[in-house]
CSV table of C-alpha atoms in Angstrom, one decimal:
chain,number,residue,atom,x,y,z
Y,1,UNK,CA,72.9,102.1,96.2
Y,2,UNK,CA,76.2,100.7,96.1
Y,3,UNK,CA,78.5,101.8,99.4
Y,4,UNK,CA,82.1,101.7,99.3
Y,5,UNK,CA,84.3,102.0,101.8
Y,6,UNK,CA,85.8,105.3,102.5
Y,7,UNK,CA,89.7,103.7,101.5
Y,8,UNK,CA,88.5,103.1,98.3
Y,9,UNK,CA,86.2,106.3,97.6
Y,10,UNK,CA,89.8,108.4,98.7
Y,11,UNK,CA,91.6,106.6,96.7
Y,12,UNK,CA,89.5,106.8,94.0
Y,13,UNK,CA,89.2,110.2,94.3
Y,14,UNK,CA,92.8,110.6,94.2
Y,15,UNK,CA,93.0,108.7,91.1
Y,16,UNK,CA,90.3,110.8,89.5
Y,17,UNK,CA,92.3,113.8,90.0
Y,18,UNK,CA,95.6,112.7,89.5
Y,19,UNK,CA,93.9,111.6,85.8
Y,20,UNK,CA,92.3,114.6,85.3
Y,21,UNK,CA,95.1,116.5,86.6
Y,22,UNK,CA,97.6,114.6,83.5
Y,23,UNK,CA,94.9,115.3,81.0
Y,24,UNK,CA,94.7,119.1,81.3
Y,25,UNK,CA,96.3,120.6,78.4
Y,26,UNK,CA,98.5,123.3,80.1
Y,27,UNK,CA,99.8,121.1,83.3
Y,28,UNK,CA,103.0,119.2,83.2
Y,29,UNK,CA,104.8,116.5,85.0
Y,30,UNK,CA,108.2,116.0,86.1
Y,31,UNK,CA,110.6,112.9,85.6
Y,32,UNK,CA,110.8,110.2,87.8
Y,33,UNK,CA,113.7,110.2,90.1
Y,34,UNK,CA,115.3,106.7,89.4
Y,35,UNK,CA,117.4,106.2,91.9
Y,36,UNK,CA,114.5,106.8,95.0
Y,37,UNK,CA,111.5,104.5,94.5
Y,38,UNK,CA,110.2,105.3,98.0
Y,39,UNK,CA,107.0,107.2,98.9
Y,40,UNK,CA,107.5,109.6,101.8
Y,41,UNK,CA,104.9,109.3,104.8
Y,42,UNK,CA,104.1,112.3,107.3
Y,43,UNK,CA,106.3,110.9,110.3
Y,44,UNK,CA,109.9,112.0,110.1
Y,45,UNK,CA,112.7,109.9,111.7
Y,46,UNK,CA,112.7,111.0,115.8
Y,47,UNK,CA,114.9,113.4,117.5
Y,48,UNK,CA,118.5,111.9,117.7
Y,49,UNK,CA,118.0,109.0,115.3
Y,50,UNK,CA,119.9,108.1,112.2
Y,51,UNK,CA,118.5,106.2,109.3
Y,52,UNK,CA,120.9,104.2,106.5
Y,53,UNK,CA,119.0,103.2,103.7
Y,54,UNK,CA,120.2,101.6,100.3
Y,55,UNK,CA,117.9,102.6,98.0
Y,56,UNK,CA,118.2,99.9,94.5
Y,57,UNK,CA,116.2,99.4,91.8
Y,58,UNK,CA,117.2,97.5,88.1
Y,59,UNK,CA,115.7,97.8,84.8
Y,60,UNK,CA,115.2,94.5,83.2
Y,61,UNK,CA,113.3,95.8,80.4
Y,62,UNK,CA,113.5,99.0,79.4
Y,63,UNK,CA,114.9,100.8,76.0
Y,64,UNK,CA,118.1,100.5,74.6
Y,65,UNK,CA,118.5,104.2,74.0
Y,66,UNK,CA,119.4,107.3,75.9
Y,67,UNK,CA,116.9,109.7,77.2
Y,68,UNK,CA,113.9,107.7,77.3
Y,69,UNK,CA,112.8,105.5,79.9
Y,70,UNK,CA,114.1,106.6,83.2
Y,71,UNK,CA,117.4,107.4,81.2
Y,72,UNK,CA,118.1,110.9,81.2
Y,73,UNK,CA,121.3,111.3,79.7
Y,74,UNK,CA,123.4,109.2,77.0
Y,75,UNK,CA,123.2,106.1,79.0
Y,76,UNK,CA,120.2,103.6,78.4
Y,77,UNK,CA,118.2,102.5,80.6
Y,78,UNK,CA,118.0,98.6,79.8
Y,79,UNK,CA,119.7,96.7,82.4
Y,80,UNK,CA,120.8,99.5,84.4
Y,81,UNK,CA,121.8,99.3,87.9
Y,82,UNK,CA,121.0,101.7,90.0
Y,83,UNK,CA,121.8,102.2,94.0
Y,84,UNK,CA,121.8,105.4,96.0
Y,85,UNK,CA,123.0,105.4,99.6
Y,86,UNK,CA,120.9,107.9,101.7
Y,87,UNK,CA,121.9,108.3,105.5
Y,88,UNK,CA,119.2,110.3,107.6
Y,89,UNK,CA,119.5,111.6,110.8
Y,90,UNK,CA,116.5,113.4,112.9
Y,91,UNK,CA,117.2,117.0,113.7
Y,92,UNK,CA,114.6,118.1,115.8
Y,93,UNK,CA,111.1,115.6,116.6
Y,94,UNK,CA,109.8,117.2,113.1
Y,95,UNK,CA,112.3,117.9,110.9
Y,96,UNK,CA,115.3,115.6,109.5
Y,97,UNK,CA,118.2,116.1,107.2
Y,98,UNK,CA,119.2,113.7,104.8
Y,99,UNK,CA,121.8,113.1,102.4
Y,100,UNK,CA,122.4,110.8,99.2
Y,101,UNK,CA,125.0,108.9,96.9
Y,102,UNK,CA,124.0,108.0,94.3
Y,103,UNK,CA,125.6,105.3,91.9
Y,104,UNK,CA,124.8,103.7,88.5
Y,105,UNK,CA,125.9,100.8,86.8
Y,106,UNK,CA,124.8,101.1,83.4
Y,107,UNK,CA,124.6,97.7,80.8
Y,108,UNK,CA,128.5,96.8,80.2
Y,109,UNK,CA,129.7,99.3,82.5
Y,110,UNK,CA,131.6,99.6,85.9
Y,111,UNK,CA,128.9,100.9,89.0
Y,112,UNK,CA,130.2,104.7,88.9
Y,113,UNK,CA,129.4,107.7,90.5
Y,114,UNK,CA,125.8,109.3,88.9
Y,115,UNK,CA,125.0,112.0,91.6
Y,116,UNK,CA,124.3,113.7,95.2
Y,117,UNK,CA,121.5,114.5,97.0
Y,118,UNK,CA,120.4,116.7,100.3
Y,119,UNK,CA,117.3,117.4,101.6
Y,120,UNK,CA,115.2,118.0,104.9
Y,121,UNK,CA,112.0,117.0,105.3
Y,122,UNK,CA,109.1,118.4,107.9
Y,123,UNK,CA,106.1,116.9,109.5
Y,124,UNK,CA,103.7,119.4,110.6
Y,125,UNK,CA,100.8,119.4,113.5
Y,126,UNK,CA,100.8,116.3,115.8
Y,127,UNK,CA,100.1,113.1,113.7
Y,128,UNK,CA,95.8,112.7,113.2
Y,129,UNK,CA,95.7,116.5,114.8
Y,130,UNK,CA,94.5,117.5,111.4
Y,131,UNK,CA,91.9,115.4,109.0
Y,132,UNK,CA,94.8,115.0,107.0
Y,133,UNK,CA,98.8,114.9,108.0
Y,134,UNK,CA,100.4,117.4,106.4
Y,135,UNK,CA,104.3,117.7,106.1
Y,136,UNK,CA,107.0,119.4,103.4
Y,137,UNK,CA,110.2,117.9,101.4
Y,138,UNK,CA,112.6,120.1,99.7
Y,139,UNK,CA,115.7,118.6,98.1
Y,140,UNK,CA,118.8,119.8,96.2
Y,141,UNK,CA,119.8,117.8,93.7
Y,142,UNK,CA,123.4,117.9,91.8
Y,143,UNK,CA,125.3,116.2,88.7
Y,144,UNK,CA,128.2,116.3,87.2
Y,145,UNK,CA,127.4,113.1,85.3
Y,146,UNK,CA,125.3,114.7,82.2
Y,147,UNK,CA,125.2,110.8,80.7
Y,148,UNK,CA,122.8,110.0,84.4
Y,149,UNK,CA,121.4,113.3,84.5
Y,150,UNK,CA,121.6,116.7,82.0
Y,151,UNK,CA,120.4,118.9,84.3
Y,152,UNK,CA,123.3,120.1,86.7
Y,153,UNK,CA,121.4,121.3,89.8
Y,154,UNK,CA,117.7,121.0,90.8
Y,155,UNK,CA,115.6,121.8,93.3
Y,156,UNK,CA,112.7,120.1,94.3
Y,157,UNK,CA,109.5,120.7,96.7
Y,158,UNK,CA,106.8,118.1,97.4
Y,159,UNK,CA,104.0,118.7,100.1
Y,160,UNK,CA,103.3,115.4,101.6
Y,161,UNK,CA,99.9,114.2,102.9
Y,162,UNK,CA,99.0,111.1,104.5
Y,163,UNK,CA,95.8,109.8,106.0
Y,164,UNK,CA,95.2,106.4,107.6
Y,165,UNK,CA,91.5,104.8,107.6
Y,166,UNK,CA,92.4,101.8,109.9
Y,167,UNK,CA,94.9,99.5,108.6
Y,168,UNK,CA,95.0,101.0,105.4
Y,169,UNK,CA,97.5,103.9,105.0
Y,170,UNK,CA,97.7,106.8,102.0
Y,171,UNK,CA,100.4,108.5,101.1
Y,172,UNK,CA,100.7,111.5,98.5
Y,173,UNK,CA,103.8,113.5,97.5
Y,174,UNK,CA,103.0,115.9,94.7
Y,175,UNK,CA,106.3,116.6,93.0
Y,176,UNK,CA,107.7,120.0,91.9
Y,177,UNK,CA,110.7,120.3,90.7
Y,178,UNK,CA,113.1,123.4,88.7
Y,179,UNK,CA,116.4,123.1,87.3
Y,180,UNK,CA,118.3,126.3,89.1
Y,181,UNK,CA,121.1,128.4,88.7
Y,182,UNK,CA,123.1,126.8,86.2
Y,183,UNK,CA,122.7,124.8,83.3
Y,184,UNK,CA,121.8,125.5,79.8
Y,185,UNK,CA,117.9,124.6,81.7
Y,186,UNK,CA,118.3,126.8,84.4
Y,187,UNK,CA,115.4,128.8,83.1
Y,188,UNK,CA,113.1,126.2,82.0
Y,189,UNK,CA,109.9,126.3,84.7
Y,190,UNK,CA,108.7,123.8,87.1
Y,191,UNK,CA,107.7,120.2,86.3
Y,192,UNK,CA,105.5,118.2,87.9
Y,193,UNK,CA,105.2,115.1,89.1
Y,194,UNK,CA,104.1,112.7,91.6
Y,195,UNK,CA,105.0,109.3,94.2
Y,196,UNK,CA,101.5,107.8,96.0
Y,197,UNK,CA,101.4,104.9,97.8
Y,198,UNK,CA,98.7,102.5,99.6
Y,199,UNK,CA,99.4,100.2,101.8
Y,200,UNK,CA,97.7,97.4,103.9
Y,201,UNK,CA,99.4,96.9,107.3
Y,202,UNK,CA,99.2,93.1,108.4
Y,203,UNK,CA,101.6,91.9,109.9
Y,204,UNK,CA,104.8,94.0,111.1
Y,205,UNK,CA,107.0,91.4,109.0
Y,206,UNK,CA,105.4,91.6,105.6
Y,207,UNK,CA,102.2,93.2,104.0
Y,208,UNK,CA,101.1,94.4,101.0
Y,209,UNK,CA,101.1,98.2,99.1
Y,210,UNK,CA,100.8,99.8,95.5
Y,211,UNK,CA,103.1,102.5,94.5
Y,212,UNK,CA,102.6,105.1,92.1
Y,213,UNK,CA,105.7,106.6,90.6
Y,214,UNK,CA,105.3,109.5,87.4
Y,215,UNK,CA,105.4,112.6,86.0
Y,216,UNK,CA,104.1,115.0,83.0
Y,217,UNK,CA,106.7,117.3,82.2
Y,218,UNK,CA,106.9,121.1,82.3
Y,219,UNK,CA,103.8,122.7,83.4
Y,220,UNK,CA,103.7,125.2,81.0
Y,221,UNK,CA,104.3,122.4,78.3
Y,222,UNK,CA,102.8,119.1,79.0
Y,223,UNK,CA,105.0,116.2,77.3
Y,224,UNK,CA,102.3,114.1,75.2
Y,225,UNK,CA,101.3,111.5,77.3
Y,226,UNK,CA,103.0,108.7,75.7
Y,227,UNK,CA,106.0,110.0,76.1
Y,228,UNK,CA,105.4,110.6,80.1
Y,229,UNK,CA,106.2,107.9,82.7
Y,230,UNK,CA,104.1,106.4,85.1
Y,231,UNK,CA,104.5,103.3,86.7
Y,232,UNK,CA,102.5,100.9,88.8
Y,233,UNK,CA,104.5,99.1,92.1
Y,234,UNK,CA,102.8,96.5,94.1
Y,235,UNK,CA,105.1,96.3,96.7
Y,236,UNK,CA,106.1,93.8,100.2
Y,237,UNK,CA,107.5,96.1,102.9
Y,238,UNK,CA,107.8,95.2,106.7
Y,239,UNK,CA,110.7,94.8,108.9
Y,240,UNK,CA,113.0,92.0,109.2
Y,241,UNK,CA,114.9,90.6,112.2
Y,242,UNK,CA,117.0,93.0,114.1
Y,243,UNK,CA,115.4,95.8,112.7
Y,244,UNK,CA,115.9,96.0,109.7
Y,245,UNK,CA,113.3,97.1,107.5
Y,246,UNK,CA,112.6,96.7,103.6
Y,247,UNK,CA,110.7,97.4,100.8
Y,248,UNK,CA,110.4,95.4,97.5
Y,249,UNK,CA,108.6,96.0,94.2
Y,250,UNK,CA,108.3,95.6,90.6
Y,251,UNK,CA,107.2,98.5,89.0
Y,252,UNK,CA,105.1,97.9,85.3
Y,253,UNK,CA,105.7,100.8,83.1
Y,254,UNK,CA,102.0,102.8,81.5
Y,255,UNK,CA,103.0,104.3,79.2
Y,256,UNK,CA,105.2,104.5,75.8
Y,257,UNK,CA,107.8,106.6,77.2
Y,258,UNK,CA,108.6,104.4,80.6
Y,259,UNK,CA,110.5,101.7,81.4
Y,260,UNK,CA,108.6,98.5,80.8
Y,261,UNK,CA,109.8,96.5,83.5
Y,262,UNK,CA,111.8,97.6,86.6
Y,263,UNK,CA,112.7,96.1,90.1
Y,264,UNK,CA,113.0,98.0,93.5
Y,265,UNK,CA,114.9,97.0,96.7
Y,266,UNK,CA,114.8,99.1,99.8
Y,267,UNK,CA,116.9,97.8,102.6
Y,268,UNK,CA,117.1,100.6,105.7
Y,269,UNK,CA,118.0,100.5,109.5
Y,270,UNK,CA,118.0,102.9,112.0
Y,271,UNK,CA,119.4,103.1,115.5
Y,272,UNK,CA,119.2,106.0,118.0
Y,273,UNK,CA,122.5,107.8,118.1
Y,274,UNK,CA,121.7,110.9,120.5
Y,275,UNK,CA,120.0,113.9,120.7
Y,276,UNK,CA,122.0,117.1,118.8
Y,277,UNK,CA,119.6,119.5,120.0
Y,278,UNK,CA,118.5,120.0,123.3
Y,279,UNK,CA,114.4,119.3,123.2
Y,280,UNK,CA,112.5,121.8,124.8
Y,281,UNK,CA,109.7,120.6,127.3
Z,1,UNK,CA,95.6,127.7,86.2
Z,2,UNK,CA,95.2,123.8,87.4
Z,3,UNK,CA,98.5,124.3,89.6
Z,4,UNK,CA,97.0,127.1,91.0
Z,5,UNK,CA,93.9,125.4,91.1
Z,6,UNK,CA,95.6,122.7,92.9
Z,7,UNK,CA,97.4,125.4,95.6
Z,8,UNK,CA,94.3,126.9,96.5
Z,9,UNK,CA,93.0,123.1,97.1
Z,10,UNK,CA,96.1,122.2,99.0
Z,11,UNK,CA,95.7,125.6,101.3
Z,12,UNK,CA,92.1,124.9,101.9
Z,13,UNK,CA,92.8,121.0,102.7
Z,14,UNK,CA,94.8,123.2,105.7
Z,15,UNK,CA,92.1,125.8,106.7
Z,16,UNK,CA,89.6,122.8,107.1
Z,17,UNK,CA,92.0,121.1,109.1
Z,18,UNK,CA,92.7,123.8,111.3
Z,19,UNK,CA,88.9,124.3,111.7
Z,20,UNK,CA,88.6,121.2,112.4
Z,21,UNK,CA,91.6,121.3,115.2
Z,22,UNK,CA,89.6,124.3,116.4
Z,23,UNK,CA,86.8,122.0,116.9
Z,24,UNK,CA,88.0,118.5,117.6
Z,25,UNK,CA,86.1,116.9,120.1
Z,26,UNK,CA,89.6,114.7,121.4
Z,27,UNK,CA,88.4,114.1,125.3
Z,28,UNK,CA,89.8,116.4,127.9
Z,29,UNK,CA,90.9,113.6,130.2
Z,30,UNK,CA,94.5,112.4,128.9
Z,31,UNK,CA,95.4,109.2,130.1
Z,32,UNK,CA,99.0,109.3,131.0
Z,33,UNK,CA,101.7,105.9,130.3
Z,34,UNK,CA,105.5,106.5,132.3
Z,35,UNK,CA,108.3,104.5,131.1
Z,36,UNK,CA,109.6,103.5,134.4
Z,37,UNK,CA,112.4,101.2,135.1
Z,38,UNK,CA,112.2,99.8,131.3
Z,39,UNK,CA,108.7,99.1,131.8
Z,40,UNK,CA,105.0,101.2,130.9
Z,41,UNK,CA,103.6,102.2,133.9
Z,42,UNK,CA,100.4,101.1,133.6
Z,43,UNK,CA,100.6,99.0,131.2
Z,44,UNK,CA,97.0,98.7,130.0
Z,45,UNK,CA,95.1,101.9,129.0
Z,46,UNK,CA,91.6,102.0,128.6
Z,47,UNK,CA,89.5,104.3,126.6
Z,48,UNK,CA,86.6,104.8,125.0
Z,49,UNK,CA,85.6,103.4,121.8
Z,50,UNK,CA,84.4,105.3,118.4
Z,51,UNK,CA,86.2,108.6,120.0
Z,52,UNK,CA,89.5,110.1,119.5
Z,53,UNK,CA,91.7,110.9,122.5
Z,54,UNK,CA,95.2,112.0,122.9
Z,55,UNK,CA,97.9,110.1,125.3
Z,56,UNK,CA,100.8,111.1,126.9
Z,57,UNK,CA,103.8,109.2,127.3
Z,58,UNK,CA,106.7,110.2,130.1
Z,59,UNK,CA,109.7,108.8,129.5
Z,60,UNK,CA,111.2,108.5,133.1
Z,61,UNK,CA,114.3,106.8,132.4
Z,62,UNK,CA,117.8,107.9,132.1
Z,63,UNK,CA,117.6,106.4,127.8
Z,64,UNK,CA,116.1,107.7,125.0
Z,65,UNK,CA,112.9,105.0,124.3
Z,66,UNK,CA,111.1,105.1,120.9
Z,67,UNK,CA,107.1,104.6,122.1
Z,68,UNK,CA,105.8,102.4,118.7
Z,69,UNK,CA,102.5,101.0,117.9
Z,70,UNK,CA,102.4,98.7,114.4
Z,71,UNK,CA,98.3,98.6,115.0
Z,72,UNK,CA,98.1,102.3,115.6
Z,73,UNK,CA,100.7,103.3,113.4
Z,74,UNK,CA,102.9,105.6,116.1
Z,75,UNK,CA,106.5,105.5,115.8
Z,76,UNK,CA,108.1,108.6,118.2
Z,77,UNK,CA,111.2,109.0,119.9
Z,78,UNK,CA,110.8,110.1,123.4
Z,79,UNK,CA,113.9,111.6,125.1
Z,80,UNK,CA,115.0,110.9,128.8
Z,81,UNK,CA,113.0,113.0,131.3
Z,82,UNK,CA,110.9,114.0,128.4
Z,83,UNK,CA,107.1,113.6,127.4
Z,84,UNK,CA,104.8,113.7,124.4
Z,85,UNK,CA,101.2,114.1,123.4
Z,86,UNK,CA,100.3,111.4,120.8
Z,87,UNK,CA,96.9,112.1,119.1
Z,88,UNK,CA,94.8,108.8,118.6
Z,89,UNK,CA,92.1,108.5,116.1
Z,90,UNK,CA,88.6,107.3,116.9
Z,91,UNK,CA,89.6,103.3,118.0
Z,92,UNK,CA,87.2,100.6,117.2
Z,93,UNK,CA,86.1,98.3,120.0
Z,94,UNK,CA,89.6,96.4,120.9
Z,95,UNK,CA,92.8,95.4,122.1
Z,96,UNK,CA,96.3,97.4,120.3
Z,97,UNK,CA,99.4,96.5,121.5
Z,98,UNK,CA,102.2,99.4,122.0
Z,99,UNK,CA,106.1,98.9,122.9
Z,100,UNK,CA,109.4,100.8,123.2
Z,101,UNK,CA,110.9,99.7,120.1
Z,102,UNK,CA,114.5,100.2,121.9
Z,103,UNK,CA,113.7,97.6,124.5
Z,104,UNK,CA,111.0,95.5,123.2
Z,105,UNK,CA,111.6,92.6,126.0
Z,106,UNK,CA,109.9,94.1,128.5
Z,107,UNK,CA,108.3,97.5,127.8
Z,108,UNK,CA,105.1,96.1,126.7
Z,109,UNK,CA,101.7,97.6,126.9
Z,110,UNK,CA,98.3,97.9,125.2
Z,111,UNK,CA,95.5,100.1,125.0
Z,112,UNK,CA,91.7,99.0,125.4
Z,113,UNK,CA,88.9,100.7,123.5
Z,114,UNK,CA,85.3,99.6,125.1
């Protein structure tokens, strides 16, 4: 009988469920956040340290109407630029706070303002303490640019888990996400979606992962699956001289309703800027 | 009924792992690295092979140091005067370097799984 490593049987595993999770006739799936192609891992940025990451991605081939694609407003999403500034900063050893610009410059048009973002994010346990490393994301999420983004405010909770099996490194981030308090959606319920990521560590300057970016909609009413995203990275990520680290990608669209082509570019650096909090011994 | 199906996976993906905290077998003798005078004090750790252990690094300098292993896959920010447990899985047989990823010249060290 065939044996396969225990990577692969995870990650298949994952993949099996993640399927059979999308097939289920009353679960859902959330959009795909343009502007943030970026899998989160278990480790949060240490006490005292602050992170500035430009976040970029472009679509070379996507549809030349509004609203499909990762367009979600009037804008298309063919040839759009997108860039989102996040600067990070690590509150306590476990928990940092985060916030985001985000810009868009869409075919024809001048890069202009397309959003904001805050969030904290949580590890929990002492890395490999559990079977599994377990930490939290929750995000709030604003517009005022309905041709970027119809829905004016959302919040957005993903648990994020992470095991290593030697030099190979899995990351899931189940996505949930609910328009709130205002907003002709503020009542709609809860879409899911997801970000996974596997990754190879070689060498600490470059090595190779694949990203999984998509979502299905509102749970309670499942877009059809051709109209859901879901998108395929094989990424390059390692860290440059002088520390700065990066994270490139081309991401191949599924499915009828995603982009067909788009391009990622993560450049980040972090330096330790001091301690806020006092850490207790 | 699947999202709650997935909940109820999610919360007992933490009640095994918190069985499994209960029971983990990590040895009871910590080996111990000190940051002393920008350099790990000792700066080869040995432990056993095949077995998880935990570590714990002292930061005895008067600057923050940022105790990283690329091979291990540690990253953690230690603050002067300050120390910290880091959890280690089961190691195969072999040599994995570790640093302070604020002073990378000279604090230098590696741990030895026989």
């Amino acid at each position: 009988m065939t044996s396969f490593p225990r990577p692969v049987k995870f990650f298949a595993a994952s993949l099996l469920g993640a399927a059979l999770f999308l097939i289920l006739p009353s679960v859902a799936k959330a959009q795909v956040d343009p502007f943030e192609f970026e899998v989160y891992p278990y480790q949060t940025l240490g006490m005292g340290m602050i992170e500035i990451e430009s976040l970029n991605s472009v679509v070379p081939n996507g549809h030349s109407a509004g609203g499909i694609g990762t367009s979600s407003g009037s804008f298309a999403s063919q040839a759009m630029y997108r860039t989102a500034i996040e600067v990070t900063y690590g509150l306590t050893e476990k928990i940092e706070a985060a916030a985001y610009l985000n810009l868009a410059r869409p075919n024809g048009a001048s890069l202009q303002y397309a959003g904001s973002k805050f969030r904290l994010r949580g590890s929990l346990f002492e890395q490999d303490e559990l079977p599994v490393n377990l930490g939290w994301y929750a995000e709030l999420e604003w517009h005022r640019t309905p041709e970027f983004d119809d829905v004016p405010l959302e919040f957005e909770f993903r648990p994020l888990l992470e095991k290593d099996y030697g030099s190979f490194e899995i990351d899931l981030n189940p996505i949930f996400e609910k328009p709130i308090f205002i907003g002709p959606d503020k009542n709609k319920g809860v879409e899911f979606g997801y970000a996974a990521g596997v990754y190879y560590r070689i060498l600490r300057t470059i090595s190779p992962g694949l990203e999984f970016y998509g979502g299905a909609g509102p749970i309670n009413d499942t877009d059809p699956l051709n109209q859901q995203q879901h998108y395929v990275f094989p990424v390059i990520f390692g860290v440059l001289p002088r520390g700065f680290e990066y994270n490139v990608g081309v991401g191949l669209g599924l499915t009828g309703g995603s982009d067909r082509v788009l391009t990622k570019f993560n450049l980040e650096c972090e330096r330790y800027l001091g301690a806020l909090f006092k850490p207790h011994s | 009924m699947p999202v709650k199906n997935l909940m109820r996976s999610l919360a007992a993906a933490c009640a095994l792992g918190l069985i499994a905290t209960a029971a983990a077998s990590a040895s009871d003798l910590i080996p111990e690295i000190k940051l002393h005078n920008g350099r790990f004090e000792p700066a080869q750790v040995t432990v056993k092979a095949e077995s998880p252990f935990k570590m714990r690094v002292i930061n005895a300098g008067k600057s923050a140091i940022e105790f990283e292993s690329f091979e291990l896959h540690r990253e953690r920010v230690v603050q002067p005067g300050e120390a910290i447990t880091v959890y280690m899985p089961a190691l195969n047989a072999g040599t994995y370097k570790f640093f302070d990823d604020f002073h990378r010249s000279t604090a230098q060290g590696s741990i030895v799984a026989k």
